[in-house]
């Protein structure tokens, strides 16, 4: 074996070793969380980190469901909000990107610059005004108010515009117009299928972000029947006398489990979409 081949083998081994270490470090928090959901509070307080499951899973579940944690209600509310946010954000952001890329109008560059400027404003700054508006129109404790703001998503507009410019040739849209195709039909039947890799990638990120969101739902929702899973988990430590850490970890596990399943099934779309976007960019 030549020196060059030996160097390549050593380099590949080193890269593989680093990847294995990073994978272990990435999975360790999830493993600890799942294992701790089977342990008692005393065991967790004695040894916070353990890789051996215990026998307190059903006791923790009984404690968990005896508090303000209702897994089915929280799951359904989280699915409804996250799905609605993903659909609205992706469709209208792609539609906005279509208008920016495929139309020529005077204020197009200024409009896109305005969208970029909005990206720099933290969402927490606008929450007080948003809450006052929601309260005045009597839409507090309505899940729809967590979904509708997703129509305006500047980050997604930017991503979809960058992906659409090289991916969708203007001549294709012009040909559809010449053939008499209405604009919405052109967008829905021609542009959206071409944008599928970008949409699939951003759908996962948008769904996960919405699923994990705590701040806005905690501000807008006060009825237990409207709580999402993150709110229910945040309330598990509200007992001033004793915190059942085993049930808290179980609640976190139930909250994260759907995301883990979704990622396992759709991870290939993340890799393919990001790779294709980088090549097209």
Short mmCIF file of C-alpha atoms in Angstrom, two decimals:
data_model
loop_
_atom_site.label_atom_id
_atom_site.label_comp_id
_atom_site.label_asym_id
_atom_site.label_seq_id
_atom_site.Cartn_x
_atom_site.Cartn_y
_atom_site.Cartn_z
CA UNK A 1 0.00 0.00 0.00
CA UNK A 2 1.42 3.39 -1.02
CA UNK A 3 1.91 6.27 1.38
CA UNK A 4 -0.94 8.16 -0.33
CA UNK A 5 -3.36 5.26 0.22
CA UNK A 6 -2.29 4.99 3.85
CA UNK A 7 -2.87 8.71 4.34
CA UNK A 8 -6.35 8.44 2.80
CA UNK A 9 -7.22 5.47 5.01
CA UNK A 10 -6.07 7.32 8.14
CA UNK A 11 -8.03 10.40 7.11
CA UNK A 12 -11.22 8.37 6.48
CA UNK A 13 -10.83 6.61 9.83
CA UNK A 14 -10.36 9.97 11.57
CA UNK A 15 -13.46 11.44 9.89
CA UNK A 16 -15.51 8.35 10.75
CA UNK A 17 -14.33 8.47 14.36
CA UNK A 18 -15.30 12.15 14.67
CA UNK A 19 -18.73 11.45 13.13
CA UNK A 20 -19.35 8.62 15.59
CA UNK A 21 -18.38 10.83 18.55
CA UNK A 22 -20.67 13.64 17.32
CA UNK A 23 -23.53 11.17 16.79
CA UNK A 24 -23.14 9.84 20.34
CA UNK A 25 -23.08 13.37 21.78
CA UNK A 26 -26.19 14.27 19.78
CA UNK A 27 -28.13 11.19 20.89
CA UNK A 28 -27.03 11.26 24.54
CA UNK A 29 -29.55 13.91 25.75
CA UNK A 30 -32.44 11.96 24.20
CA UNK A 31 -31.23 8.67 25.70
CA UNK A 32 -30.88 10.24 29.15
CA UNK A 33 -34.34 11.82 28.85
CA UNK A 34 -35.98 8.50 27.89
CA UNK A 35 -34.13 6.57 30.61
CA UNK A 36 -34.98 9.15 33.29
CA UNK A 37 -38.65 8.87 32.39
CA UNK A 38 -38.48 5.30 33.77
CA UNK A 39 -36.76 6.34 37.03
CA UNK A 40 -38.07 7.79 40.29
CA UNK A 41 -37.41 11.30 41.58
CA UNK A 42 -35.09 9.94 44.29
CA UNK A 43 -33.02 8.03 41.73
CA UNK A 44 -32.75 11.07 39.48
CA UNK A 45 -31.71 13.34 42.34
CA UNK A 46 -29.10 10.83 43.45
CA UNK A 47 -27.70 10.19 39.94
CA UNK A 48 -28.99 12.56 37.27
CA UNK A 49 -27.19 10.71 34.47
CA UNK A 50 -27.88 7.02 34.00
CA UNK A 51 -28.11 4.71 31.01
CA UNK A 52 -29.94 1.89 32.82
CA UNK A 53 -33.76 2.11 32.77
CA UNK A 54 -35.71 1.57 35.98
CA UNK A 55 -39.21 0.27 36.79
CA UNK A 56 -41.07 3.51 37.60
CA UNK A 57 -42.47 4.20 34.13
CA UNK A 58 -46.12 3.45 34.95
CA UNK A 59 -45.89 5.23 38.32
CA UNK A 60 -44.56 8.29 36.54
CA UNK A 61 -47.38 8.03 34.00
CA UNK A 62 -49.95 7.86 36.81
CA UNK A 63 -48.42 10.94 38.47
CA UNK A 64 -48.24 12.69 35.12
CA UNK A 65 -51.89 12.17 34.19
CA UNK A 66 -52.96 13.10 37.72
CA UNK A 67 -51.70 16.65 37.23
CA UNK A 68 -52.64 19.21 34.56
CA UNK A 69 -51.08 17.03 31.87
CA UNK A 70 -53.54 15.55 29.36
CA UNK A 71 -51.45 13.87 26.66
CA UNK A 72 -54.27 13.35 24.16
CA UNK A 73 -55.62 16.91 24.39
CA UNK A 74 -52.14 18.41 24.24
CA UNK A 75 -51.17 16.15 21.33
CA UNK A 76 -54.26 17.05 19.29
CA UNK A 77 -53.84 20.78 19.95
CA UNK A 78 -50.14 20.63 19.04
CA UNK A 79 -50.85 18.68 15.85
CA UNK A 80 -53.61 21.11 14.83
CA UNK A 81 -51.47 24.20 15.45
CA UNK A 82 -48.26 22.82 13.95
CA UNK A 83 -50.00 21.46 10.86
CA UNK A 84 -51.92 24.70 10.31
CA UNK A 85 -48.78 26.80 10.76
CA UNK A 86 -46.81 24.60 8.34
CA UNK A 87 -49.50 24.68 5.63
CA UNK A 88 -50.11 28.44 5.86
CA UNK A 89 -46.44 29.39 6.12
CA UNK A 90 -45.27 27.19 3.25
CA UNK A 91 -48.09 27.94 0.80
CA UNK A 92 -48.23 31.70 1.24
CA UNK A 93 -44.45 32.08 1.46
CA UNK A 94 -44.05 30.19 -1.81
CA UNK A 95 -46.83 32.30 -3.32
CA UNK A 96 -45.06 35.49 -2.22
CA UNK A 97 -41.77 34.25 -3.62
CA UNK A 98 -43.57 33.49 -6.91
CA UNK A 99 -44.82 37.07 -7.09
CA UNK A 100 -41.33 38.42 -6.42
CA UNK A 101 -39.56 36.20 -8.95
CA UNK A 102 -42.08 35.96 -11.79
CA UNK A 103 -43.49 39.51 -11.90
CA UNK A 104 -41.85 42.81 -12.76
CA UNK A 105 -43.18 45.78 -10.81
CA UNK A 106 -41.72 49.05 -9.60
CA UNK A 107 -41.45 48.40 -5.88
CA UNK A 108 -40.34 44.76 -6.12
CA UNK A 109 -36.81 45.34 -4.81
CA UNK A 110 -38.06 47.68 -2.08
CA UNK A 111 -40.67 45.10 -1.05
CA UNK A 112 -38.05 42.36 -0.82
CA UNK A 113 -35.76 44.67 1.18
CA UNK A 114 -38.67 45.36 3.54
CA UNK A 115 -39.12 41.60 4.04
CA UNK A 116 -35.41 41.26 4.81
CA UNK A 117 -35.65 44.09 7.33
CA UNK A 118 -38.54 42.38 9.12
CA UNK A 119 -36.32 39.30 9.57
CA UNK A 120 -34.09 41.41 11.82
CA UNK A 121 -36.92 42.27 14.26
CA UNK A 122 -37.27 39.78 17.18
CA UNK A 123 -40.76 38.32 17.44
CA UNK A 124 -40.89 38.95 21.21
CA UNK A 125 -40.95 42.72 20.61
CA UNK A 126 -44.33 42.54 18.87
CA UNK A 127 -46.03 40.14 21.29
CA UNK A 128 -47.57 42.86 23.51
CA UNK A 129 -49.26 44.64 20.62
CA UNK A 130 -50.34 41.33 19.15
CA UNK A 131 -51.88 40.23 22.45
CA UNK A 132 -53.76 43.53 22.79
CA UNK A 133 -55.17 43.13 19.28
CA UNK A 134 -56.21 39.53 19.95
CA UNK A 135 -57.88 40.55 23.23
CA UNK A 136 -59.79 43.42 21.58
CA UNK A 137 -61.20 41.21 18.80
CA UNK A 138 -62.19 38.57 21.40
CA UNK A 139 -60.02 35.82 19.93
CA UNK A 140 -58.02 34.96 23.04
CA UNK A 141 -57.89 31.21 23.77
CA UNK A 142 -58.43 30.48 20.07
CA UNK A 143 -55.92 28.20 18.37
CA UNK A 144 -56.55 30.01 15.09
CA UNK A 145 -54.58 33.00 16.41
CA UNK A 146 -51.50 30.78 16.65
CA UNK A 147 -51.94 29.71 13.03
CA UNK A 148 -52.88 32.88 11.11
CA UNK A 149 -49.65 34.85 11.82
CA UNK A 150 -47.72 32.10 10.02
CA UNK A 151 -49.04 33.51 6.72
CA UNK A 152 -46.33 36.19 7.02
CA UNK A 153 -43.04 34.32 7.35
CA UNK A 154 -40.13 36.38 5.99
CA UNK A 155 -37.52 33.65 6.54
CA UNK A 156 -39.49 31.21 4.39
CA UNK A 157 -40.10 33.85 1.72
CA UNK A 158 -36.36 34.44 1.49
CA UNK A 159 -35.59 30.70 1.27
CA UNK A 160 -38.29 30.03 -1.33
CA UNK A 161 -37.17 32.98 -3.45
CA UNK A 162 -33.56 31.82 -3.43
CA UNK A 163 -34.63 28.30 -4.39
CA UNK A 164 -37.18 29.36 -7.01
CA UNK A 165 -34.93 31.67 -9.03
CA UNK A 166 -32.72 28.90 -10.48
CA UNK A 167 -35.26 26.06 -10.15
CA UNK A 168 -38.27 27.52 -12.01
CA UNK A 169 -37.45 28.97 -15.45
CA UNK A 170 -39.56 32.07 -16.28
CA UNK A 171 -40.03 30.66 -19.78
CA UNK A 172 -42.01 27.77 -18.29
CA UNK A 173 -44.44 30.16 -16.63
CA UNK A 174 -44.65 32.28 -19.78
CA UNK A 175 -45.51 29.19 -21.84
CA UNK A 176 -48.33 28.35 -19.44
CA UNK A 177 -49.65 31.90 -19.70
CA UNK A 178 -49.56 31.76 -23.51
CA UNK A 179 -51.54 28.51 -23.36
CA UNK A 180 -54.21 30.34 -21.36
CA UNK A 181 -53.49 28.87 -17.94
CA UNK A 182 -54.78 31.05 -15.05
CA UNK A 183 -52.12 32.29 -12.63
CA UNK A 184 -53.28 30.24 -9.66
CA UNK A 185 -53.48 27.10 -11.80
CA UNK A 186 -49.96 27.76 -13.08
CA UNK A 187 -48.71 28.22 -9.55
CA UNK A 188 -50.49 25.20 -8.07
CA UNK A 189 -50.02 22.74 -10.94
CA UNK A 190 -46.60 23.72 -12.30
CA UNK A 191 -44.58 25.71 -9.76
CA UNK A 192 -45.49 23.88 -6.55
CA UNK A 193 -44.43 20.41 -7.84
CA UNK A 194 -41.05 21.85 -8.90
CA UNK A 195 -40.65 23.38 -5.44
CA UNK A 196 -41.43 20.10 -3.68
CA UNK A 197 -37.88 19.44 -2.32
CA UNK A 198 -37.71 22.92 -0.79
CA UNK A 199 -41.24 22.66 0.57
CA UNK A 200 -40.57 19.23 2.11
CA UNK A 201 -37.38 20.48 3.78
CA UNK A 202 -38.94 23.61 5.22
CA UNK A 203 -42.10 21.73 6.23
CA UNK A 204 -40.08 19.66 8.70
CA UNK A 205 -38.29 22.67 10.17
CA UNK A 206 -41.50 24.71 10.38
CA UNK A 207 -43.46 21.87 11.99
CA UNK A 208 -40.75 21.22 14.59
CA UNK A 209 -40.39 24.93 15.42
CA UNK A 210 -44.13 25.34 15.84
CA UNK A 211 -44.40 22.13 17.88
CA UNK A 212 -41.74 23.32 20.35
CA UNK A 213 -43.00 26.91 20.61
CA UNK A 214 -43.88 27.90 24.17
CA UNK A 215 -43.84 31.69 24.45
CA UNK A 216 -46.79 32.75 22.25
CA UNK A 217 -49.11 29.88 23.26
CA UNK A 218 -48.34 30.59 26.93
CA UNK A 219 -49.32 34.23 26.43
CA UNK A 220 -52.47 33.67 24.36
CA UNK A 221 -53.92 30.50 25.92
CA UNK A 222 -55.30 30.27 29.45
CA UNK A 223 -57.82 27.42 29.15
CA UNK A 224 -56.48 23.92 29.84
CA UNK A 225 -58.54 22.51 26.98
CA UNK A 226 -56.50 24.66 24.57
CA UNK A 227 -53.04 23.94 25.97
CA UNK A 228 -50.37 22.47 23.71
CA UNK A 229 -47.88 19.86 24.89
CA UNK A 230 -45.04 22.34 25.63
CA UNK A 231 -47.36 24.37 27.89
CA UNK A 232 -48.43 21.26 29.77
CA UNK A 233 -44.81 20.21 30.28
CA UNK A 234 -43.88 23.70 31.53
CA UNK A 235 -46.62 23.46 34.18
CA UNK A 236 -45.38 20.14 35.57
CA UNK A 237 -42.89 21.94 37.82
CA UNK A 238 -45.57 24.18 39.33
CA UNK A 239 -45.88 22.15 42.54
CA UNK A 240 -44.23 24.22 45.33
CA UNK A 241 -43.94 21.22 47.64
CA UNK A 242 -42.30 18.59 45.48
CA UNK A 243 -41.30 18.22 41.87
CA UNK A 244 -41.70 14.74 40.41
CA UNK A 245 -38.74 14.74 38.04
CA UNK A 246 -39.61 11.30 36.68
CA UNK A 247 -43.00 12.53 35.46
CA UNK A 248 -41.38 15.70 34.08
CA UNK A 249 -38.96 13.61 32.01
CA UNK A 250 -41.84 11.41 30.87
CA UNK A 251 -43.77 14.50 29.76
CA UNK A 252 -40.73 15.71 27.84
CA UNK A 253 -40.39 12.29 26.23
CA UNK A 254 -44.04 12.26 25.13
CA UNK A 255 -43.57 15.75 23.69
CA UNK A 256 -40.39 14.88 21.79
CA UNK A 257 -41.42 11.41 20.62
CA UNK A 258 -43.60 12.56 17.67
CA UNK A 259 -40.78 14.79 16.44
CA UNK A 260 -38.30 11.92 16.64
CA UNK A 261 -40.65 9.68 14.63
CA UNK A 262 -41.24 12.40 12.02
CA UNK A 263 -37.51 13.01 11.68
CA UNK A 264 -36.73 9.30 11.26
CA UNK A 265 -39.23 9.03 8.42
CA UNK A 266 -38.47 12.36 6.70
CA UNK A 267 -34.76 12.89 7.38
CA UNK A 268 -33.88 11.98 3.79
CA UNK A 269 -35.93 14.96 2.59
CA UNK A 270 -33.91 17.28 4.84
CA UNK A 271 -30.61 16.04 3.41
CA UNK A 272 -31.85 16.01 -0.20
CA UNK A 273 -33.52 19.40 0.04
CA UNK A 274 -30.61 21.17 1.69
CA UNK A 275 -28.10 19.56 -0.70
CA UNK A 276 -30.18 20.44 -3.76
CA UNK A 277 -30.67 23.99 -2.50
CA UNK A 278 -26.94 24.47 -2.02
CA UNK A 279 -26.18 23.12 -5.51
CA UNK A 280 -28.82 25.34 -7.12
CA UNK A 281 -27.63 28.37 -5.15
#
